[in-house]
PDB file of C-alpha atoms in Angstrom:
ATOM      1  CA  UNK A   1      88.874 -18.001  37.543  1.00 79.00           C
ATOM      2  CA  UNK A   2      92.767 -17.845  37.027  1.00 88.00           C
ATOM      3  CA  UNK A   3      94.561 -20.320  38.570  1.00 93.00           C
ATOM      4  CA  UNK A   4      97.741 -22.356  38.242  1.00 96.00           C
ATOM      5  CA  UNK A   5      98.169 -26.192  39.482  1.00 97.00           C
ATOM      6  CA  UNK A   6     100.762 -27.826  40.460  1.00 97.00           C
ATOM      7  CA  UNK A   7      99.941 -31.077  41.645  1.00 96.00           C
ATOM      8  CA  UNK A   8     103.983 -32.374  42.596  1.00 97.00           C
ATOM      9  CA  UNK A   9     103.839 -31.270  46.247  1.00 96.00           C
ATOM     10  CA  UNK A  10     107.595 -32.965  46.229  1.00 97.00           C
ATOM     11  CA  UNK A  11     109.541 -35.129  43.809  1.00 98.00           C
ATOM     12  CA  UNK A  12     112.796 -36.970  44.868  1.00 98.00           C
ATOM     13  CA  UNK A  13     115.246 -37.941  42.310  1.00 97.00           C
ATOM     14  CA  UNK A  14     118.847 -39.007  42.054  1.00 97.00           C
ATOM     15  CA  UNK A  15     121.558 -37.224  40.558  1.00 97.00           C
ATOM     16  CA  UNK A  16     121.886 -37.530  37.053  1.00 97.00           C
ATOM     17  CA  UNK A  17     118.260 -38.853  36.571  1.00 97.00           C
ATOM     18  CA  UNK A  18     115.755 -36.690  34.247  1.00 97.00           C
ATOM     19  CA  UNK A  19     113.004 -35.296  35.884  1.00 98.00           C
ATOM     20  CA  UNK A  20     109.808 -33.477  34.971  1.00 98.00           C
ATOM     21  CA  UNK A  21     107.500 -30.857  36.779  1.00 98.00           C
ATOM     22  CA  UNK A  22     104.225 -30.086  35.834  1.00 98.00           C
ATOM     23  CA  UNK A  23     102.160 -27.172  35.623  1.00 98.00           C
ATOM     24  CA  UNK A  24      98.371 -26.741  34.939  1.00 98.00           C
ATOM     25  CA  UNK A  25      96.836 -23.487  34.392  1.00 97.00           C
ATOM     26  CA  UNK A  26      93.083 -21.978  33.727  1.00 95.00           C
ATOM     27  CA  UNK A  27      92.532 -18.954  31.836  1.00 91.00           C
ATOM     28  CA  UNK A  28      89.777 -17.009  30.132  1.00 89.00           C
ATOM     29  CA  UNK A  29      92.141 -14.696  28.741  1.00 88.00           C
ATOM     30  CA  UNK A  30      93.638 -15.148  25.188  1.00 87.00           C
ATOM     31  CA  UNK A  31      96.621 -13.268  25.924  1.00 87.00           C
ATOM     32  CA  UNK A  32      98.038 -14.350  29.021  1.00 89.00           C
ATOM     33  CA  UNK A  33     102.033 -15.181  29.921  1.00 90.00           C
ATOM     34  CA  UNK A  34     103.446 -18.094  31.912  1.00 93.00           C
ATOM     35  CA  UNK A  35     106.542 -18.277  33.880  1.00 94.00           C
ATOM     36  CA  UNK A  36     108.950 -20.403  36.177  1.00 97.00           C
ATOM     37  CA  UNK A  37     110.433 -19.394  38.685  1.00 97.00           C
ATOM     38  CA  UNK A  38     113.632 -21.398  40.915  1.00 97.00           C
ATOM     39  CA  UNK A  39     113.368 -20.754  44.815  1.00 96.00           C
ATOM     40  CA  UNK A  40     116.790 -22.240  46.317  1.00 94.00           C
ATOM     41  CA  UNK A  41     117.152 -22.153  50.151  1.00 90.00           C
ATOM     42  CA  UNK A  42     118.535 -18.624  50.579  1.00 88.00           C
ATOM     43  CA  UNK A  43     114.800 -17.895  49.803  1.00 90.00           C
ATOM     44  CA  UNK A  44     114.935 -15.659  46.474  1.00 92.00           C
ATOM     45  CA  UNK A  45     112.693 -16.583  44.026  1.00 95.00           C
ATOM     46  CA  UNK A  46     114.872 -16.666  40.392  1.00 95.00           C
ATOM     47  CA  UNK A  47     113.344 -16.091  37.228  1.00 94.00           C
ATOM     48  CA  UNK A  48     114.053 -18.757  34.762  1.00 95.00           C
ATOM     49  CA  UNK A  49     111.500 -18.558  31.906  1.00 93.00           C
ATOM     50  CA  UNK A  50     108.908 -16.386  30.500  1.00 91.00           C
ATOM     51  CA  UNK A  51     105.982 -17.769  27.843  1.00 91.00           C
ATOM     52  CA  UNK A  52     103.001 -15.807  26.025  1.00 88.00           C
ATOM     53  CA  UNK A  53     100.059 -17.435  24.972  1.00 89.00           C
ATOM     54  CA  UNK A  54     100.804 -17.151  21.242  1.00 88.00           C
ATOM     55  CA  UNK A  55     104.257 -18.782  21.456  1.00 84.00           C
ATOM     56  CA  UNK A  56     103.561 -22.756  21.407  1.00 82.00           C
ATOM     57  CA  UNK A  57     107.276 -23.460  20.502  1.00 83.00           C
ATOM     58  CA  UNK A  58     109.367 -25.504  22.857  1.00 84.00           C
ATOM     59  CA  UNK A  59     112.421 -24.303  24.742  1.00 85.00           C
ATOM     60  CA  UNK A  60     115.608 -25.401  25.411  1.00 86.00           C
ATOM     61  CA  UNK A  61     117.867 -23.931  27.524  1.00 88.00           C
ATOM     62  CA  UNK A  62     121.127 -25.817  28.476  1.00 93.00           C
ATOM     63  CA  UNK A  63     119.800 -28.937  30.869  1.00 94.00           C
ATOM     64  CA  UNK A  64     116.369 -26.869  31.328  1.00 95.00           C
ATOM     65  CA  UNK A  65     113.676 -27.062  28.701  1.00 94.00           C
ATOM     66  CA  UNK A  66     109.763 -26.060  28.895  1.00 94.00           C
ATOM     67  CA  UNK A  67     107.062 -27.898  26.791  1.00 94.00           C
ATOM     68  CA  UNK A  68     103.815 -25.155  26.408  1.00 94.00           C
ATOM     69  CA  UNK A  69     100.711 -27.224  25.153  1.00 93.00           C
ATOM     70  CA  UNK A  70      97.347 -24.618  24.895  1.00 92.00           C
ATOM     71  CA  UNK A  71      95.348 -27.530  24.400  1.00 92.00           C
ATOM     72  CA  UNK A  72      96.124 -29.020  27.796  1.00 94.00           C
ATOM     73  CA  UNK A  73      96.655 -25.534  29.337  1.00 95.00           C
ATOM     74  CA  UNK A  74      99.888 -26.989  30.265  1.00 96.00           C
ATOM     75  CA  UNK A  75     103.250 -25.545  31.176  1.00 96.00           C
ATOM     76  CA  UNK A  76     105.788 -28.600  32.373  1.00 96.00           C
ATOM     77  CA  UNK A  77     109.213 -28.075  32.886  1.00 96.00           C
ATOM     78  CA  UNK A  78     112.187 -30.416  32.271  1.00 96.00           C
ATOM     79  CA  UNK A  79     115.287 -30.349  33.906  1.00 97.00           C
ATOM     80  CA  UNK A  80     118.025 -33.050  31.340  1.00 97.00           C
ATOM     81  CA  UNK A  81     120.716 -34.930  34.078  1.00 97.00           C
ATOM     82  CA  UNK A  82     119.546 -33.450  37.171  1.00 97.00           C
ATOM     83  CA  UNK A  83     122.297 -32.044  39.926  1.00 97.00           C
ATOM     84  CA  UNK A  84     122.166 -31.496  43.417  1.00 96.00           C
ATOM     85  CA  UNK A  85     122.219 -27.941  42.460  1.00 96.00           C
ATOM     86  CA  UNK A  86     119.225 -28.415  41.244  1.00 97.00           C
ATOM     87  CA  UNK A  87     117.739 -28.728  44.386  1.00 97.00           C
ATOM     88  CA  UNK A  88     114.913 -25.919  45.211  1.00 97.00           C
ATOM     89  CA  UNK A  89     111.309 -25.488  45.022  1.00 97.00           C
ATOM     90  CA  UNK A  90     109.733 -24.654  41.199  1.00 98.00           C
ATOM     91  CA  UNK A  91     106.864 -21.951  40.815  1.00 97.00           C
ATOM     92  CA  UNK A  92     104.664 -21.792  37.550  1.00 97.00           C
ATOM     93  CA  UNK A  93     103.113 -18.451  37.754  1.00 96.00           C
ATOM     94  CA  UNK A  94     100.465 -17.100  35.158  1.00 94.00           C
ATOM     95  CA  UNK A  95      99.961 -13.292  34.508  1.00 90.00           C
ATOM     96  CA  UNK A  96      97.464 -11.537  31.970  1.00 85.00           C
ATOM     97  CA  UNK A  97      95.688  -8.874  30.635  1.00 76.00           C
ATOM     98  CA  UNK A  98      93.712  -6.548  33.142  1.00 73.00           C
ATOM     99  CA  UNK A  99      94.643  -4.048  35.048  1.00 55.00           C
ATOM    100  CA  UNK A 100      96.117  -6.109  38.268  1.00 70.00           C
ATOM    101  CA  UNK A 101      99.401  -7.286  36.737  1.00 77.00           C
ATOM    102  CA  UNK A 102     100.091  -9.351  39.763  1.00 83.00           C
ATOM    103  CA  UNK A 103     101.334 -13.408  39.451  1.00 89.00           C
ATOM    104  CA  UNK A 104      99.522 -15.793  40.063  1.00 93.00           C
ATOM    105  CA  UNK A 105     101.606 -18.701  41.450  1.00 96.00           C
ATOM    106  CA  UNK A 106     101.017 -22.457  42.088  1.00 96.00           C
ATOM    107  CA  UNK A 107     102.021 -24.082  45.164  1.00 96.00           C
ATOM    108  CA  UNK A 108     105.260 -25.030  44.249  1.00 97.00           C
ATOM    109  CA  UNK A 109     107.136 -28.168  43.787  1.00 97.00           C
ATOM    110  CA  UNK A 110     109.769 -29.083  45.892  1.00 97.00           C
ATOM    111  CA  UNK A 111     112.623 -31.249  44.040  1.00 98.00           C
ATOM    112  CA  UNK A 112     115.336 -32.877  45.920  1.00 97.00           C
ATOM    113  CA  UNK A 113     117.947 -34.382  43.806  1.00 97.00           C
ATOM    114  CA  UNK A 114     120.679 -36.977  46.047  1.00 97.00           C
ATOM    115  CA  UNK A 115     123.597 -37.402  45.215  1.00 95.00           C
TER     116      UNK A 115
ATOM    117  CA  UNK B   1     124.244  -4.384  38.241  1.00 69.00           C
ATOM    118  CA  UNK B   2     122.801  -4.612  41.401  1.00 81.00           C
ATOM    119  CA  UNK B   3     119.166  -6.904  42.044  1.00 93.00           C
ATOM    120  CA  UNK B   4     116.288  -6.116  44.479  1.00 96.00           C
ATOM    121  CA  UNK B   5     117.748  -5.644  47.938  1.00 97.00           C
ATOM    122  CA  UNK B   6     115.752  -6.051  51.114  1.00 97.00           C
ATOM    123  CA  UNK B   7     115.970  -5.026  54.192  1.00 97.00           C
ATOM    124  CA  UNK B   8     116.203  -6.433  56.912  1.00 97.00           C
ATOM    125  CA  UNK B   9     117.234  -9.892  56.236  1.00 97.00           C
ATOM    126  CA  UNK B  10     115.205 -11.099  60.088  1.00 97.00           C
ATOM    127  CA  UNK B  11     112.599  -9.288  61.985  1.00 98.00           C
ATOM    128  CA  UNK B  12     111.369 -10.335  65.035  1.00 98.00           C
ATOM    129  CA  UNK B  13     108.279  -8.925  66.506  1.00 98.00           C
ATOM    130  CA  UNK B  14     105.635  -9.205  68.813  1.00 98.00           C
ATOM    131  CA  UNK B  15     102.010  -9.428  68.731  1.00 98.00           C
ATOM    132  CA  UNK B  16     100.410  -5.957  68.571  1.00 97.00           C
ATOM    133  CA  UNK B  17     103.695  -4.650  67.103  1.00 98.00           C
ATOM    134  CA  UNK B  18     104.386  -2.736  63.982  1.00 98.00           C
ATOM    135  CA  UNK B  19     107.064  -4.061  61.580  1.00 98.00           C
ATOM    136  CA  UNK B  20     108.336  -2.156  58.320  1.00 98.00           C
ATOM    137  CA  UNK B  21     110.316  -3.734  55.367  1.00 98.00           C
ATOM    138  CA  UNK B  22     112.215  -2.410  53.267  1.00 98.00           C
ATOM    139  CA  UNK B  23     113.042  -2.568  49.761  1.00 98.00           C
ATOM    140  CA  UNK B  24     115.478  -1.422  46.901  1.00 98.00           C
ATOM    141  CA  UNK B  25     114.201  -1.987  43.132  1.00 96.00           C
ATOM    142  CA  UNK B  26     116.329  -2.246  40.380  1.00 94.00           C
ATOM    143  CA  UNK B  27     117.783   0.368  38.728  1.00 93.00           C
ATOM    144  CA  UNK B  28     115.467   2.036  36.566  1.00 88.00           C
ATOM    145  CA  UNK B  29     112.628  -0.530  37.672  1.00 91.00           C
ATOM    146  CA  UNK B  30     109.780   1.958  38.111  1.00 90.00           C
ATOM    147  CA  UNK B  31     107.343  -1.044  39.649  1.00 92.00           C
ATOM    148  CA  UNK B  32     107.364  -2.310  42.968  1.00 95.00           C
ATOM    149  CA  UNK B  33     105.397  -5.638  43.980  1.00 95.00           C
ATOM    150  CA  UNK B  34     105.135  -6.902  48.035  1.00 97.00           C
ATOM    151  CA  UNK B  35     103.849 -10.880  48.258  1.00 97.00           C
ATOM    152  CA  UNK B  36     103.324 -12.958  51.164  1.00 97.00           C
ATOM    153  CA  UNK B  37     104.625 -16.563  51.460  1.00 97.00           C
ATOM    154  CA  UNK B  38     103.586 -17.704  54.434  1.00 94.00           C
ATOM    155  CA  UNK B  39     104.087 -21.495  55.844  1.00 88.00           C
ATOM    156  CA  UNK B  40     101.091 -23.660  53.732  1.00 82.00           C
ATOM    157  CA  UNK B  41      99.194 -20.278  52.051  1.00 84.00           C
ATOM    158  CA  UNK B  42     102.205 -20.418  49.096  1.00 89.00           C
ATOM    159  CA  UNK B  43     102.416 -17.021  47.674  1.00 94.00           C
ATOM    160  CA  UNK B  44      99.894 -14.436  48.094  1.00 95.00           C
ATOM    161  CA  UNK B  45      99.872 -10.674  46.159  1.00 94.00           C
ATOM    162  CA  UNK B  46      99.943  -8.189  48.598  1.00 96.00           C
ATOM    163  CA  UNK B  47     100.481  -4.815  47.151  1.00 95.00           C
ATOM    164  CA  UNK B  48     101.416  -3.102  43.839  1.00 93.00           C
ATOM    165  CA  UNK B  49     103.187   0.244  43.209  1.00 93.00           C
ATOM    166  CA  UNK B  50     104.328   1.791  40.119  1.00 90.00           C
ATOM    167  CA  UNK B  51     105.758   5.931  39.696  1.00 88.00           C
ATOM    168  CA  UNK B  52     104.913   6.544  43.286  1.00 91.00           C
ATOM    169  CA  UNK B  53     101.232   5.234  43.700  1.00 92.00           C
ATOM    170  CA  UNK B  54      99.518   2.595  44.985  1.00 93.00           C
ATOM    171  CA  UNK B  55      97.875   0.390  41.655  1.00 90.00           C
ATOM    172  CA  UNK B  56      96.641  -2.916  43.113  1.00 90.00           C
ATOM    173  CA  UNK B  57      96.452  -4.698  46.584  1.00 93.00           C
ATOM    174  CA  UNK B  58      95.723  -8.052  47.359  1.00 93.00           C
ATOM    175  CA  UNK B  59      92.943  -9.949  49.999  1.00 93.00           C
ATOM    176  CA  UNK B  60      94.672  -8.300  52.902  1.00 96.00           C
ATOM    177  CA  UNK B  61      93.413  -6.071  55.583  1.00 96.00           C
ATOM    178  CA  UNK B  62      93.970  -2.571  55.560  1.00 96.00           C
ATOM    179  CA  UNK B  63      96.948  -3.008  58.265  1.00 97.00           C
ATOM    180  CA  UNK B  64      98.984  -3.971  55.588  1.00 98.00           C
ATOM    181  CA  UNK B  65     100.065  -0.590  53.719  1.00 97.00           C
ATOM    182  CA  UNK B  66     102.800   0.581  52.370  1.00 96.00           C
ATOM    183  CA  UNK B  67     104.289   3.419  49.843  1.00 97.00           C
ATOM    184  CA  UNK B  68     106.848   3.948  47.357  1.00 97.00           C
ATOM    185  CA  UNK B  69     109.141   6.768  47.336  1.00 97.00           C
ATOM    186  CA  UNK B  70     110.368   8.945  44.431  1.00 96.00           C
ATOM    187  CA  UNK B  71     113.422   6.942  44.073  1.00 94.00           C
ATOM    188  CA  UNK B  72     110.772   3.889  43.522  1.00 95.00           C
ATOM    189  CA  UNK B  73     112.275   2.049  46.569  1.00 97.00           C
ATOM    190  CA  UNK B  74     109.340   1.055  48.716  1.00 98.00           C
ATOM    191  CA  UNK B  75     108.419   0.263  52.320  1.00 98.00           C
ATOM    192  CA  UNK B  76     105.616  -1.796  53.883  1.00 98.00           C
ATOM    193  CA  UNK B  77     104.059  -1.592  57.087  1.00 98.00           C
ATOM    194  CA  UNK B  78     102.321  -4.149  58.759  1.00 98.00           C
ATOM    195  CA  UNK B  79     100.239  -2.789  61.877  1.00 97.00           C
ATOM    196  CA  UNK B  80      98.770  -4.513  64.795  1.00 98.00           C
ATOM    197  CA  UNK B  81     101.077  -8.001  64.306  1.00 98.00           C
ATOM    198  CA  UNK B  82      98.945 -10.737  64.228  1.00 97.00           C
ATOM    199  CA  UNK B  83     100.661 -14.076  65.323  1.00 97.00           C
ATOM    200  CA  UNK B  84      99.259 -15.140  61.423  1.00 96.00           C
ATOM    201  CA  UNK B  85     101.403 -12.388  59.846  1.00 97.00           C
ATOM    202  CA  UNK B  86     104.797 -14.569  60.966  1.00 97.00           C
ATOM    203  CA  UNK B  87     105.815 -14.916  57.278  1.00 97.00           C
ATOM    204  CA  UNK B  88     108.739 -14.564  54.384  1.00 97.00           C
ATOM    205  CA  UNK B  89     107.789 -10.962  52.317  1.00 98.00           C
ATOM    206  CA  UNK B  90     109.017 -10.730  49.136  1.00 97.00           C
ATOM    207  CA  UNK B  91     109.405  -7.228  47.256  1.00 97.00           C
ATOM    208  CA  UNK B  92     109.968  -7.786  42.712  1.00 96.00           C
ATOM    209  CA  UNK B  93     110.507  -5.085  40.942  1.00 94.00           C
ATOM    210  CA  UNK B  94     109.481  -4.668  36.868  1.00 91.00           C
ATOM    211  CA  UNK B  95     110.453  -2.383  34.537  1.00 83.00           C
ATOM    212  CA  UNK B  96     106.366  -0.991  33.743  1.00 71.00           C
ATOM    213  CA  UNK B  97     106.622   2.954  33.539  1.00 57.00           C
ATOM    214  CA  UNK B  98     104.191   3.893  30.628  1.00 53.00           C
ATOM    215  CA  UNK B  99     104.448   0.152  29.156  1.00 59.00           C
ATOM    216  CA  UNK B 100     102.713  -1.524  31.764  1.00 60.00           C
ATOM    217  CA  UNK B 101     102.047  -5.112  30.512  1.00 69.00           C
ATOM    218  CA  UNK B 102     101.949  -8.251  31.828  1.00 65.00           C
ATOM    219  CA  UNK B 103     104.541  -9.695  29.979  1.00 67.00           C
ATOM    220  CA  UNK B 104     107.139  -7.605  32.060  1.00 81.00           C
ATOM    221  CA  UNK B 105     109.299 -10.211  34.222  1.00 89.00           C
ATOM    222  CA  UNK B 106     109.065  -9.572  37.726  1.00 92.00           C
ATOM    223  CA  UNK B 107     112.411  -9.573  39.879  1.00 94.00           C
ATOM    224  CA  UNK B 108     112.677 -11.063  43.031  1.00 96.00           C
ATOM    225  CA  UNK B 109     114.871  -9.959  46.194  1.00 96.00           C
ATOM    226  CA  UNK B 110     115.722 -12.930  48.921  1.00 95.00           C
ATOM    227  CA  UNK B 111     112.809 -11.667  50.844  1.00 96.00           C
ATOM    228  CA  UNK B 112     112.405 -10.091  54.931  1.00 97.00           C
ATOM    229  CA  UNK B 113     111.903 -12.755  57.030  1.00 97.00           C
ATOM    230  CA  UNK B 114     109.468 -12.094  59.599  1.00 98.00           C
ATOM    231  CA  UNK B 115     108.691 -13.977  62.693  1.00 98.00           C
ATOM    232  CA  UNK B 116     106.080 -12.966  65.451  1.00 97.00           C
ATOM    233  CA  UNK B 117     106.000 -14.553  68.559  1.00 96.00           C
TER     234      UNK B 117
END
């Protein structure tokens, strides 16, 4: 079955503090992509990052930076100095080869950064 | 350039009633996806479109339809509200045409609100 965990229902944080959200997903595809997705309040879920399968390298992207490990089937997400911008809730979201093409998203994790 | 627009923001409805979204892809986006994200269910695929015609629906009953026009902007119907149904839509829209692959990024428009009491 495809599926994508997120296990963070909420993490809390203050401003300026590094913080970490993870993302668990299961397979049986060998090509497959991963991506994260920002939901802010307004509701609109923003694309921030898209991964295939055969791409292990890290990313880096300003304060935002995604760690892709196959052999953990994990996807976790790093935001460097958090701000209260930051604030929204986080989808992982797999996608792969058949003839569906919909994304499967985990639940979310809702991060609240204080100032 | 212009993102996914939907319409309307708010709908308010009442059980029994039909309600019909709205929603304006990308330009030159040829794909149209509807999800659900409704209050503890997260998000749930509802429907799939792509040059005019209906690819791929979701676990939803067949009151939830919809169609895509030529201009690939799409509408969805949902018939027979169901107090259940109260629930944020969101319409992406992808760039497929003859390249359909999953690697395509899906855009997201803020999403019809829709509340039935």
């Amino acid at each position: 079955a495809q599926k994508v965990t997120q296990a963070q229902t909420e993490i809390s944080v203050v401003e300026k503090e590094d913080v970490t959200l993870d993302c668990v997903y299961e397979t049986r595809d060998t090509t497959y992509y991963l991506f994260w997705y920002k939901q802010p309040p307004s509701g609109e879920l923003v694309f921030l990052i898209r991964r295939n399968s055969f791409d292990e390298q890290n990313e880096i992207s300003g304060r935002y930076s995604w760690n892709f490990q196959k052999s953990t089937s994990s996807f976790n997400f790093t935001i460097t100095a958090s701000q209260v911008v930051d604030s929204a809730v986080y989808f992982c979201a797999l996608r792969w080869m058949d003839s569906s093409y919909k994304l499967i998203f985990g639940s979310g994790t809702r991060l609240l950064v204080r100032p | 350039e212009a993102g996914v627009t939907q319409s309307p923001t708010h709908l308010i409805k009442t059980r029994g009633q039909q309600a019909t979204l709205r929603c304006s892809p990308i330009s030159g986006h040829t794909s149209v996806y509807w999800y659900q994200q409704a209050l503890g269910l997260g998000l749930q695929f509802l429907l799939w479109y792509d040059e005019g015609e209906e690819r791929n629906r979701g676990n939803f009953p067949p009151r939830f339809s919809g169609r895509q026009f030529p201009n690939y902007s799409s509408e969805l119907n949902v018939n027979a509200l169901e107090l259940e149904d109260s629930a944020l839509y969101l319409c992406a829209s992808s760039l497929e045409g003859s390249g359909l692959s999953p690697k395509n990024i899906q855009y997201f428009g803020a999403g019809t609100r829709l509340s039935v009491l």
